[in-house]
Amino acid sequence: FSQEIKSVKVTELEKIIAESKTPLIVNMWATWCKPCIEEIPYFLEEIKDNRKDSLQLLLVSLDFKEAFPGKIQSFAAKRKFKAPIVWLYETNADYFCPKIDPKWSGAIPATLFINHKTGYRKFVEEQVSHEKLKKEIMAMLRIN
């Protein structure tokens, strides 16, 4: 398992989010962030279980420049992350955070849940438990 990890600017990330045709979960994480690493397996499991709903996951690495792409790639490969990963090539959190969500202080993990078809948009700036993630996905997909 190996994937190419692309470097993106926040403007490209905004475009990915804006043009998503399917429900999308954007998870901001880093290889050095313990709570991030604890929650990612829940996301991967739920994405696998929700394929029928075309639910997409995008893992956005906020690792430092020296980790790109090698460390991020080997980290993801070792843990078998089967979701697209991009590395956010930005250094000014005061610039890029509000572009993702006005409430984002820059802390990670942080997750954006978005479904353009239903108008659903929720930003969570904390570690998400598996239970909370399931609830968010049901709300996002409007499953009762």
mmCIF file of N, CA and C in Angstrom, residues 72-125:
data_model
loop_
_atom_site.group_PDB
_atom_site.id
_atom_site.type_symbol
_atom_site.label_atom_id
_atom_site.label_comp_id
_atom_site.label_asym_id
_atom_site.label_seq_id
_atom_site.Cartn_x
_atom_site.Cartn_y
_atom_site.Cartn_z
ATOM 1 N N ILE A 72 5.249 11.352 6.023
ATOM 2 C CA ILE A 72 3.783 11.226 5.976
ATOM 3 C C ILE A 72 3.412 9.951 5.220
ATOM 4 N N GLN A 73 4.088 9.725 4.107
ATOM 5 C CA GLN A 73 3.817 8.551 3.270
ATOM 6 C C GLN A 73 4.103 7.249 4.017
ATOM 7 N N SER A 74 5.262 7.147 4.653
ATOM 8 C CA SER A 74 5.599 5.905 5.351
ATOM 9 C C SER A 74 4.696 5.703 6.561
ATOM 10 N N PHE A 75 4.337 6.788 7.247
ATOM 11 C CA PHE A 75 3.427 6.741 8.389
ATOM 12 C C PHE A 75 2.068 6.185 7.953
ATOM 13 N N ALA A 76 1.541 6.727 6.863
ATOM 14 C CA ALA A 76 0.233 6.313 6.338
ATOM 15 C C ALA A 76 0.270 4.873 5.829
ATOM 16 N N ALA A 77 1.365 4.507 5.166
ATOM 17 C CA ALA A 77 1.502 3.146 4.629
ATOM 18 C C ALA A 77 1.551 2.129 5.764
ATOM 19 N N LYS A 78 2.310 2.446 6.801
ATOM 20 C CA LYS A 78 2.452 1.541 7.943
ATOM 21 C C LYS A 78 1.097 1.297 8.616
ATOM 22 N N ARG A 79 0.258 2.322 8.641
ATOM 23 C CA ARG A 79 -1.054 2.215 9.293
ATOM 24 C C ARG A 79 -2.171 1.873 8.306
ATOM 25 N N LYS A 80 -1.793 1.640 7.055
ATOM 26 C CA LYS A 80 -2.741 1.257 5.992
ATOM 27 C C LYS A 80 -3.892 2.250 5.837
ATOM 28 N N PHE A 81 -3.572 3.542 5.826
ATOM 29 C CA PHE A 81 -4.580 4.580 5.595
ATOM 30 C C PHE A 81 -5.040 4.466 4.144
ATOM 31 N N LYS A 82 -6.281 4.059 3.949
ATOM 32 C CA LYS A 82 -6.819 3.893 2.597
ATOM 33 C C LYS A 82 -7.777 5.036 2.268
ATOM 34 N N ALA A 83 -7.291 6.226 2.392
ATOM 35 C CA ALA A 83 -8.067 7.417 2.042
ATOM 36 C C ALA A 83 -7.087 8.402 1.430
ATOM 37 N N PRO A 84 -7.565 9.251 0.537
ATOM 38 C CA PRO A 84 -6.662 10.239 -0.059
ATOM 39 C C PRO A 84 -6.057 11.140 1.027
ATOM 40 N N ILE A 85 -4.773 11.418 0.873
ATOM 41 C CA ILE A 85 -4.072 12.301 1.810
ATOM 42 C C ILE A 85 -3.438 13.434 1.007
ATOM 43 N N VAL A 86 -3.613 14.637 1.498
ATOM 44 C CA VAL A 86 -2.913 15.786 0.931
ATOM 45 C C VAL A 86 -2.160 16.465 2.072
ATOM 46 N N TRP A 87 -1.092 17.132 1.701
ATOM 47 C CA TRP A 87 -0.326 17.893 2.682
ATOM 48 C C TRP A 87 -0.589 19.373 2.432
ATOM 49 N N LEU A 88 -1.048 20.072 3.480
ATOM 50 C CA LEU A 88 -1.360 21.492 3.345
ATOM 51 C C LEU A 88 -0.072 22.306 3.429
ATOM 52 N N TYR A 89 0.315 22.869 2.293
ATOM 53 C CA TYR A 89 1.539 23.640 2.189
ATOM 54 C C TYR A 89 1.246 25.102 2.505
ATOM 55 N N GLU A 90 1.043 25.377 3.778
ATOM 56 C CA GLU A 90 0.762 26.727 4.271
ATOM 57 C C GLU A 90 1.493 26.893 5.593
ATOM 58 N N THR A 91 1.914 28.092 5.901
ATOM 59 C CA THR A 91 2.609 28.325 7.167
ATOM 60 C C THR A 91 1.869 29.299 8.070
ATOM 61 N N ASN A 92 0.947 30.070 7.517
ATOM 62 C CA ASN A 92 0.252 31.089 8.293
ATOM 63 C C ASN A 92 -1.155 30.621 8.666
ATOM 64 N N ALA A 93 -1.278 30.112 9.889
ATOM 65 C CA ALA A 93 -2.577 29.606 10.358
ATOM 66 C C ALA A 93 -3.641 30.707 10.385
ATOM 67 N N ASP A 94 -3.222 31.952 10.631
ATOM 68 C CA ASP A 94 -4.184 33.063 10.638
ATOM 69 C C ASP A 94 -4.788 33.273 9.259
ATOM 70 N N TYR A 95 -4.089 32.832 8.232
ATOM 71 C CA TYR A 95 -4.579 32.927 6.859
ATOM 72 C C TYR A 95 -5.434 31.705 6.483
ATOM 73 N N PHE A 96 -4.895 30.493 6.709
ATOM 74 C CA PHE A 96 -5.597 29.318 6.196
ATOM 75 C C PHE A 96 -6.730 28.808 7.078
ATOM 76 N N CYS A 97 -6.640 28.939 8.401
ATOM 77 C CA CYS A 97 -7.704 28.409 9.273
ATOM 78 C C CYS A 97 -9.088 28.985 8.962
ATOM 79 N N PRO A 98 -9.236 30.325 8.905
ATOM 80 C CA PRO A 98 -10.577 30.867 8.636
ATOM 81 C C PRO A 98 -11.123 30.492 7.259
ATOM 82 N N LYS A 99 -10.249 30.121 6.320
ATOM 83 C CA LYS A 99 -10.720 29.708 5.001
ATOM 84 C C LYS A 99 -11.407 28.338 5.073
ATOM 85 N N ILE A 100 -11.013 27.520 6.035
ATOM 86 C CA ILE A 100 -11.653 26.219 6.239
ATOM 87 C C ILE A 100 -12.899 26.404 7.093
ATOM 88 N N ASP A 101 -12.757 27.127 8.209
ATOM 89 C CA ASP A 101 -13.907 27.465 9.055
ATOM 90 C C ASP A 101 -13.549 28.671 9.913
ATOM 91 N N PRO A 102 -14.447 29.663 9.973
ATOM 92 C CA PRO A 102 -14.155 30.884 10.752
ATOM 93 C C PRO A 102 -13.889 30.606 12.234
ATOM 94 N N LYS A 103 -14.430 29.499 12.759
ATOM 95 C CA LYS A 103 -14.262 29.191 14.178
ATOM 96 C C LYS A 103 -12.970 28.424 14.475
ATOM 97 N N TRP A 104 -12.236 28.010 13.449
ATOM 98 C CA TRP A 104 -11.057 27.173 13.663
ATOM 99 C C TRP A 104 -9.900 27.961 14.254
ATOM 100 N N SER A 105 -9.458 27.563 15.452
ATOM 101 C CA SER A 105 -8.336 28.229 16.131
ATOM 102 C C SER A 105 -6.993 27.734 15.604
ATOM 103 N N GLY A 106 -7.018 26.602 14.886
ATOM 104 C CA GLY A 106 -5.772 26.015 14.395
ATOM 105 C C GLY A 106 -5.418 24.724 15.119
ATOM 106 N N ALA A 107 -6.157 24.417 16.196
ATOM 107 C CA ALA A 107 -5.911 23.180 16.945
ATOM 108 C C ALA A 107 -6.301 21.976 16.089
ATOM 109 N N ILE A 108 -5.587 20.857 16.302
ATOM 110 C CA ILE A 108 -5.949 19.610 15.637
ATOM 111 C C ILE A 108 -6.041 18.516 16.691
ATOM 112 N N PRO A 109 -6.823 17.471 16.441
ATOM 113 C CA PRO A 109 -7.553 17.220 15.214
ATOM 114 C C PRO A 109 -8.734 18.182 15.044
ATOM 115 N N ALA A 110 -9.053 18.409 13.784
ATOM 116 C CA ALA A 110 -10.208 19.226 13.422
ATOM 117 C C ALA A 110 -10.845 18.574 12.194
ATOM 118 N N THR A 111 -12.162 18.573 12.157
ATOM 119 C CA THR A 111 -12.859 17.882 11.074
ATOM 120 C C THR A 111 -14.011 18.712 10.554
ATOM 121 N N LEU A 112 -14.102 18.756 9.238
ATOM 122 C CA LEU A 112 -15.207 19.429 8.568
ATOM 123 C C LEU A 112 -16.089 18.363 7.923
ATOM 124 N N PHE A 113 -17.376 18.394 8.254
ATOM 125 C CA PHE A 113 -18.362 17.495 7.658
ATOM 126 C C PHE A 113 -19.197 18.346 6.707
ATOM 127 N N ILE A 114 -19.278 17.940 5.459
ATOM 128 C CA ILE A 114 -19.990 18.764 4.486
ATOM 129 C C ILE A 114 -20.775 17.915 3.501
ATOM 130 N N ASN A 115 -22.018 18.323 3.264
ATOM 131 C CA ASN A 115 -22.859 17.654 2.276
ATOM 132 C C ASN A 115 -23.617 18.756 1.531
ATOM 133 N N HIS A 116 -23.132 19.097 0.354
ATOM 134 C CA HIS A 116 -23.735 20.193 -0.412
ATOM 135 C C HIS A 116 -25.176 19.905 -0.812
ATOM 136 N N LYS A 117 -25.513 18.636 -1.040
ATOM 137 C CA LYS A 117 -26.874 18.289 -1.474
ATOM 138 C C LYS A 117 -27.925 18.640 -0.420
ATOM 139 N N THR A 118 -27.545 18.488 0.865
ATOM 140 C CA THR A 118 -28.506 18.771 1.929
ATOM 141 C C THR A 118 -28.223 20.101 2.628
ATOM 142 N N GLY A 119 -27.102 20.729 2.278
ATOM 143 C CA GLY A 119 -26.731 21.981 2.936
ATOM 144 C C GLY A 119 -26.081 21.757 4.295
ATOM 145 N N TYR A 120 -25.724 20.520 4.586
ATOM 146 C CA TYR A 120 -25.130 20.208 5.889
ATOM 147 C C TYR A 120 -23.672 20.646 5.932
ATOM 148 N N ARG A 121 -23.321 21.351 7.016
ATOM 149 C CA ARG A 121 -21.929 21.764 7.218
ATOM 150 C C ARG A 121 -21.689 21.868 8.712
ATOM 151 N N LYS A 122 -20.722 21.112 9.203
ATOM 152 C CA LYS A 122 -20.393 21.178 10.626
ATOM 153 C C LYS A 122 -18.891 21.070 10.779
ATOM 154 N N PHE A 123 -18.344 21.905 11.649
ATOM 155 C CA PHE A 123 -16.916 21.897 11.922
ATOM 156 C C PHE A 123 -16.709 21.494 13.377
ATOM 157 N N VAL A 124 -15.822 20.536 13.604
ATOM 158 C CA VAL A 124 -15.543 20.050 14.953
ATOM 159 C C VAL A 124 -14.049 20.181 15.213
ATOM 160 N N GLU A 125 -13.714 20.918 16.266
ATOM 161 C CA GLU A 125 -12.304 21.140 16.604
ATOM 162 C C GLU A 125 -11.969 20.382 17.886
#
